[in-house]
Structure formats: C-alpha cells, structure tokens
Short mmCIF file of C-alpha atoms in Angstrom, two decimals:
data_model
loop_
_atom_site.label_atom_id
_atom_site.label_comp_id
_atom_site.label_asym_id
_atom_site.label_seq_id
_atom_site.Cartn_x
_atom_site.Cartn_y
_atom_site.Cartn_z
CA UNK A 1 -27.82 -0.47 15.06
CA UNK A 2 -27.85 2.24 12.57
CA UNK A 3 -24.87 3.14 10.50
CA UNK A 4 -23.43 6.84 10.56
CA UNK A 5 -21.85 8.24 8.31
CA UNK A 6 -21.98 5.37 5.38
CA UNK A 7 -20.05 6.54 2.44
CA UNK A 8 -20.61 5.65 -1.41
CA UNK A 9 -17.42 3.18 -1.34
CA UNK A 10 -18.53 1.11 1.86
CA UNK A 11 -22.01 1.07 0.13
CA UNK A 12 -20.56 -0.79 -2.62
CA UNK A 13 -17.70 -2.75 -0.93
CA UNK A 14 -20.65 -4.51 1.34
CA UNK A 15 -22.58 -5.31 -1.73
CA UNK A 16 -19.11 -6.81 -3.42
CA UNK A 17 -18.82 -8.86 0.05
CA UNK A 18 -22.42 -9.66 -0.07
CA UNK A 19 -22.14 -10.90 -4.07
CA UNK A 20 -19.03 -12.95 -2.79
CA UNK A 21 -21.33 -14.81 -0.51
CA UNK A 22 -24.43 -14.98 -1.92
CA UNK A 23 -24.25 -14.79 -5.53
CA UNK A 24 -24.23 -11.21 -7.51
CA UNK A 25 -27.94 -12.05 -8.48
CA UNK A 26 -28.96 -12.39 -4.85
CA UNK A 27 -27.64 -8.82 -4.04
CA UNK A 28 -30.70 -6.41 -3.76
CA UNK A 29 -30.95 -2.91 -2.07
CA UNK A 30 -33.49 -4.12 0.74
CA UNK A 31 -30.80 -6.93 1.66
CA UNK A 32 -28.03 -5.06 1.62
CA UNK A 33 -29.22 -1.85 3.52
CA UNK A 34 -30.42 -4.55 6.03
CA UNK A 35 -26.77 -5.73 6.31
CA UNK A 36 -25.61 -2.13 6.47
CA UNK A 37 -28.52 -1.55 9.59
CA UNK A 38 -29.74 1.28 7.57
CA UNK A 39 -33.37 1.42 5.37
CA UNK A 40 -33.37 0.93 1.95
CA UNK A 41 -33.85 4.11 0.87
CA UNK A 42 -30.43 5.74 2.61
CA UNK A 43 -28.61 3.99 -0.04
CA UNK A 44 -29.73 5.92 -3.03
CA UNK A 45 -27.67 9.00 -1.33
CA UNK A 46 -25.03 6.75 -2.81
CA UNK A 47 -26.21 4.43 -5.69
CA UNK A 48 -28.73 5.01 -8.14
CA UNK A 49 -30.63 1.58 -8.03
CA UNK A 50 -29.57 -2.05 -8.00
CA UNK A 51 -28.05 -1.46 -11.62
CA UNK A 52 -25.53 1.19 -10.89
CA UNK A 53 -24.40 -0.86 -7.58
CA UNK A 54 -24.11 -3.81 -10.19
CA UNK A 55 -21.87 -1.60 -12.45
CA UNK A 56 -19.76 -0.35 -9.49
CA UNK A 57 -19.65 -3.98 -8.03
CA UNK A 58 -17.96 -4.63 -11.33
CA UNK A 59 -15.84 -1.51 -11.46
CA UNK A 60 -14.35 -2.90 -8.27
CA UNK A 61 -13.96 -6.46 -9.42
CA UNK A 62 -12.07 -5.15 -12.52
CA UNK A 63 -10.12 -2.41 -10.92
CA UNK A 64 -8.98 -5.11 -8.24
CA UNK A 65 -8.17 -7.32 -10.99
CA UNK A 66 -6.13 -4.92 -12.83
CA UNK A 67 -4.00 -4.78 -9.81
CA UNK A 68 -3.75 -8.42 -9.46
CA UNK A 69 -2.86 -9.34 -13.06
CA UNK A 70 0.12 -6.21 -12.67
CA UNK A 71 1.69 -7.99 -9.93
CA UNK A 72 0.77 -11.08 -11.18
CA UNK A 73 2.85 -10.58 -14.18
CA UNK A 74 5.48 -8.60 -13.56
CA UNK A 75 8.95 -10.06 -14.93
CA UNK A 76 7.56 -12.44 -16.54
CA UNK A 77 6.70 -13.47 -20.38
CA UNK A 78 5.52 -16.76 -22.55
CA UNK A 79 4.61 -19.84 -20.95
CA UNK A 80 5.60 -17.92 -17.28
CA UNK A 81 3.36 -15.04 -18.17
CA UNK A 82 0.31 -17.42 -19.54
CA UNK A 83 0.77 -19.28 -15.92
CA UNK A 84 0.80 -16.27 -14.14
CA UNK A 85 -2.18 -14.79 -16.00
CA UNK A 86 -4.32 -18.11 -14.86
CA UNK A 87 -2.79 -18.11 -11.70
CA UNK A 88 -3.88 -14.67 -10.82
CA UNK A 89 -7.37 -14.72 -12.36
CA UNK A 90 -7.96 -18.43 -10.93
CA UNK A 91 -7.29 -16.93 -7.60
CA UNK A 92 -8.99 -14.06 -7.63
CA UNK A 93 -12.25 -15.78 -9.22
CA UNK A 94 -12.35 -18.39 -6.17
CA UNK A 95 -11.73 -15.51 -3.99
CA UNK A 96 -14.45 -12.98 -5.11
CA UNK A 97 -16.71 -15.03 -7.11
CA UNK A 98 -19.70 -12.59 -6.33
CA UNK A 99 -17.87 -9.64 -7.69
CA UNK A 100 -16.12 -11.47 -10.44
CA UNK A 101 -19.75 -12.52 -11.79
CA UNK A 102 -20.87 -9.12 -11.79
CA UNK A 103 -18.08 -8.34 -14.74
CA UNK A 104 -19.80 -11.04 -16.89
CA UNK A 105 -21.87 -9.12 -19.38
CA UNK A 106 -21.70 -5.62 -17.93
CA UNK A 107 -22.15 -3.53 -20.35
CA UNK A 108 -19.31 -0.61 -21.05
CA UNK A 109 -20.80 2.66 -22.02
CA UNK A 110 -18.63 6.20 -23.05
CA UNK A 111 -15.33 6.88 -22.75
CA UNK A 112 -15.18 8.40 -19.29
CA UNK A 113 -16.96 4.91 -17.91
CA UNK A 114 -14.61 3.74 -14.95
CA UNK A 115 -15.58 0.72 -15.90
CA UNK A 116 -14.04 0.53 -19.13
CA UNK A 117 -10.78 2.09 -18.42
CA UNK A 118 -10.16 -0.70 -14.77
CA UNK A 119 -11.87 -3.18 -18.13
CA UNK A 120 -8.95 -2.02 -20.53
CA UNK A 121 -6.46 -1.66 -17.76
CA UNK A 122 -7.23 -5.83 -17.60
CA UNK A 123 -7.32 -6.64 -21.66
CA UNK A 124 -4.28 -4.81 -21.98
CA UNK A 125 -2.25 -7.08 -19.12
CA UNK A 126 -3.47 -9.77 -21.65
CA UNK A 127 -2.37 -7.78 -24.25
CA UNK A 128 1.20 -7.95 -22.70
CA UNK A 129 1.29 -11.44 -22.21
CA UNK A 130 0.60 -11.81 -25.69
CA UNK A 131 3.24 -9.54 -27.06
CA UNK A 132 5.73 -11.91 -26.66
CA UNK A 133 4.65 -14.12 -29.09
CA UNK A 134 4.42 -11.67 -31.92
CA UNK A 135 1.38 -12.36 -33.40
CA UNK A 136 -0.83 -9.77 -35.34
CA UNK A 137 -3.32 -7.70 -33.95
CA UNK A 138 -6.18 -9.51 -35.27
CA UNK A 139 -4.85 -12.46 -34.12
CA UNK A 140 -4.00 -11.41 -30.52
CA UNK A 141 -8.08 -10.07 -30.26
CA UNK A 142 -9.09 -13.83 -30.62
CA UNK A 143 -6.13 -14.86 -28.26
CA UNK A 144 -7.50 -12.90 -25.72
CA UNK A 145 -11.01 -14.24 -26.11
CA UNK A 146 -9.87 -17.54 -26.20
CA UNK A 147 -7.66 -17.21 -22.82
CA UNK A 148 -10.64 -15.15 -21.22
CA UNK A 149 -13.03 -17.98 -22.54
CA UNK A 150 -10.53 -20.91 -21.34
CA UNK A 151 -9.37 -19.17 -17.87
CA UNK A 152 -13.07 -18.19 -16.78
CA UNK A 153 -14.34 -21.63 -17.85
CA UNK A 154 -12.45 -23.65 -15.99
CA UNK A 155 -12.28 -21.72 -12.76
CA UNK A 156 -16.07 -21.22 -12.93
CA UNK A 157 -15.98 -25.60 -13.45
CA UNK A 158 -13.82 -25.51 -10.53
CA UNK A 159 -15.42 -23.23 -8.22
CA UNK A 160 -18.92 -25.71 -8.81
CA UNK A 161 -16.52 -28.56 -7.97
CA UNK A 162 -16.93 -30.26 -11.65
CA UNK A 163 -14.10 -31.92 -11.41
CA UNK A 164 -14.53 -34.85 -9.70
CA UNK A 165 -12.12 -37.56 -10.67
CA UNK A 166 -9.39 -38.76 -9.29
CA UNK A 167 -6.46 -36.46 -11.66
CA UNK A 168 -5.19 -33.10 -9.91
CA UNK A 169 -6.88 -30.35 -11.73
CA UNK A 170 -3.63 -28.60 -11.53
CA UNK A 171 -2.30 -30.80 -13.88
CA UNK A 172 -5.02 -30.11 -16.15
CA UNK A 173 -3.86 -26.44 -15.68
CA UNK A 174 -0.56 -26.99 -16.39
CA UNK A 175 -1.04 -28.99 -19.27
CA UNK A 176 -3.58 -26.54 -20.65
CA UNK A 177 -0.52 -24.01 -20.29
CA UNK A 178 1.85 -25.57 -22.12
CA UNK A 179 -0.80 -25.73 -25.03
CA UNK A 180 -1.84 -22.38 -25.25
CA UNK A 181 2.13 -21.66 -25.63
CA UNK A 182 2.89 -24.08 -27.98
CA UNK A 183 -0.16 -23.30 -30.06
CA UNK A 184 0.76 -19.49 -30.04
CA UNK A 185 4.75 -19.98 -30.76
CA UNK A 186 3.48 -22.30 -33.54
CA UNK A 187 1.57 -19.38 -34.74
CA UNK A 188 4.38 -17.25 -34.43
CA UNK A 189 6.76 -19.42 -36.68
CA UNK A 190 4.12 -20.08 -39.03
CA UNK A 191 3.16 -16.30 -39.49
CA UNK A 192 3.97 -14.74 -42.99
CA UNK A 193 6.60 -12.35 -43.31
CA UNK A 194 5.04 -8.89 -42.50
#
C-alpha cells in the first residue's frame, strides 16, 4: 500500500533503519522506496540521490550520538568519563551499526553543513573528557584520534563477534580504560611547565 504524505525525515529515518539491518552499503533508493510502498522516484521530492540520503543517514547517526555522549557524560570526568565515553559509543554502535557506518568517511563540507556541527557537537564531548587531564591542544587532537581509533575498533571487532575466547571482553574494556587514564595522567605529570 502506498504511503501518503511521506516527509523528508521518515525518508531518511527508514533508510537509517534499513542501514541498521542491512548494512549502509546495501541501502539503495529502489530498496528503500520499496520498503516505504512508494516508487523510486517519489523519494527525490525529499533526497537528492543515494549520496545525500548517505550524508543525512550520517547527520542522524551523529546528531543521535551527540545526544548520547551528553547524557552519557554528564557528572562525570577521568577514568569515569573515558568509561562513559566507551560505554555510550559501544552501545550505540551495536545498536545502529547501519547508521554508525555511514559516519565512517563522510566527508564534511562548509560551515553551515549539519553534518559538521552534530560532527563537532561529538569531538567536542571528547574534547571534555579530555580536559581533565590537562594536556595541550596538540596533544588532545591525537587523544581523540586515538580513543575514536580504539573505541570504534573494538566495538566494530565485537559487533563481527572476533572475540572468541574464553576472557569477558568487558574485562578487556575495562582494562583498556584504566590504560588510556594512566597513559594520559602520565602525560599530564610529565608535561613541561607551560
């Protein structure tokens, strides 16, 4: 049966729910307008092509994560925060792996880009985990990388079940916790006097 009266923000909450489920790379127009019981062609009233639904998949995943990571994190700082930060994008990446995928690599454009600012609304929840350990801005650019790096590695591994042995891989997670905050208090005593 036909949809009436599809709007722009159902288009591209269906295709989030369809990346979730099938992969973001499986996601085409013809599918989802299928799902949607509409023809392909209805759906560029709302996207311009598989590329901007891509890019407002991602807008989504981002903005949702923003909101996650905020109350994630609130109240909290160090080792708490760094927990809290995994726990929150761990979650939300074996949650909405489909959406979440669709983050990886898309690229930001101007400065009005919704993208970017639900993007920077996420790097700067890092940003505030990191505060508390005082380290320089250069510094804190390559902490974020390596948390993104760490976080999104090992829930991707987890998500493909690569951990197979016998430990609990939230041990693995705790452990990799208290590393990243003894490695960045280290960091902190050992900076130079600024």
């Amino acid at each position: 049966m036909p949809r009436v009266g599809l709007n722009t923000q159902e288009v591209v909450v269906a295709g989030a729910e369809f990346a979730d489920e099938a992969g973001i790379g499986s996601v085409s127009l013809a599918a989802l307008a299928e799902r949607l019981g509409v023809k392909a062609p209805a759906l560029y009233k709302h996207v311009d092509g598989i590329g901007d639904l891509q890019r407002r998949i991602a807008t989504l995943a981002m903005t949702e994560l923003g909101d996650a990571l905020r109350d994630a994190l609130q109240g909290k700082s160090a080792a708490d925060a760094i927990g809290a930060l995994f726990a929150a994008l761990r979650s939300y990446i074996a949650e909405h792996p489909g959406r979440y995928n669709a983050t990886t690599g898309a690229q930001l454009r101007d400065r009005d880009d919704s993208l970017l600012a639900a993007a920077t609304r996420v790097i700067d929840s890092v940003r505030a985990v990191l505060s508390g350990y005082d380290i320089g801005p250069d510094e804190r650019d390559h902490a974020i990388r390596m948390l993104r790096c760490m976080i999104h590695g090992y829930a991707q591994l987890q998500a493909a079940d690569a951990f197979q042995w016998d430990n609990d891989p939230d041990e693995s997670v705790a452990w990799m916790i208290r590393f990243v905050d003894a490695g960045l208090t280290a960091m902190r005593a050992n900076a130079p006097d600024r």
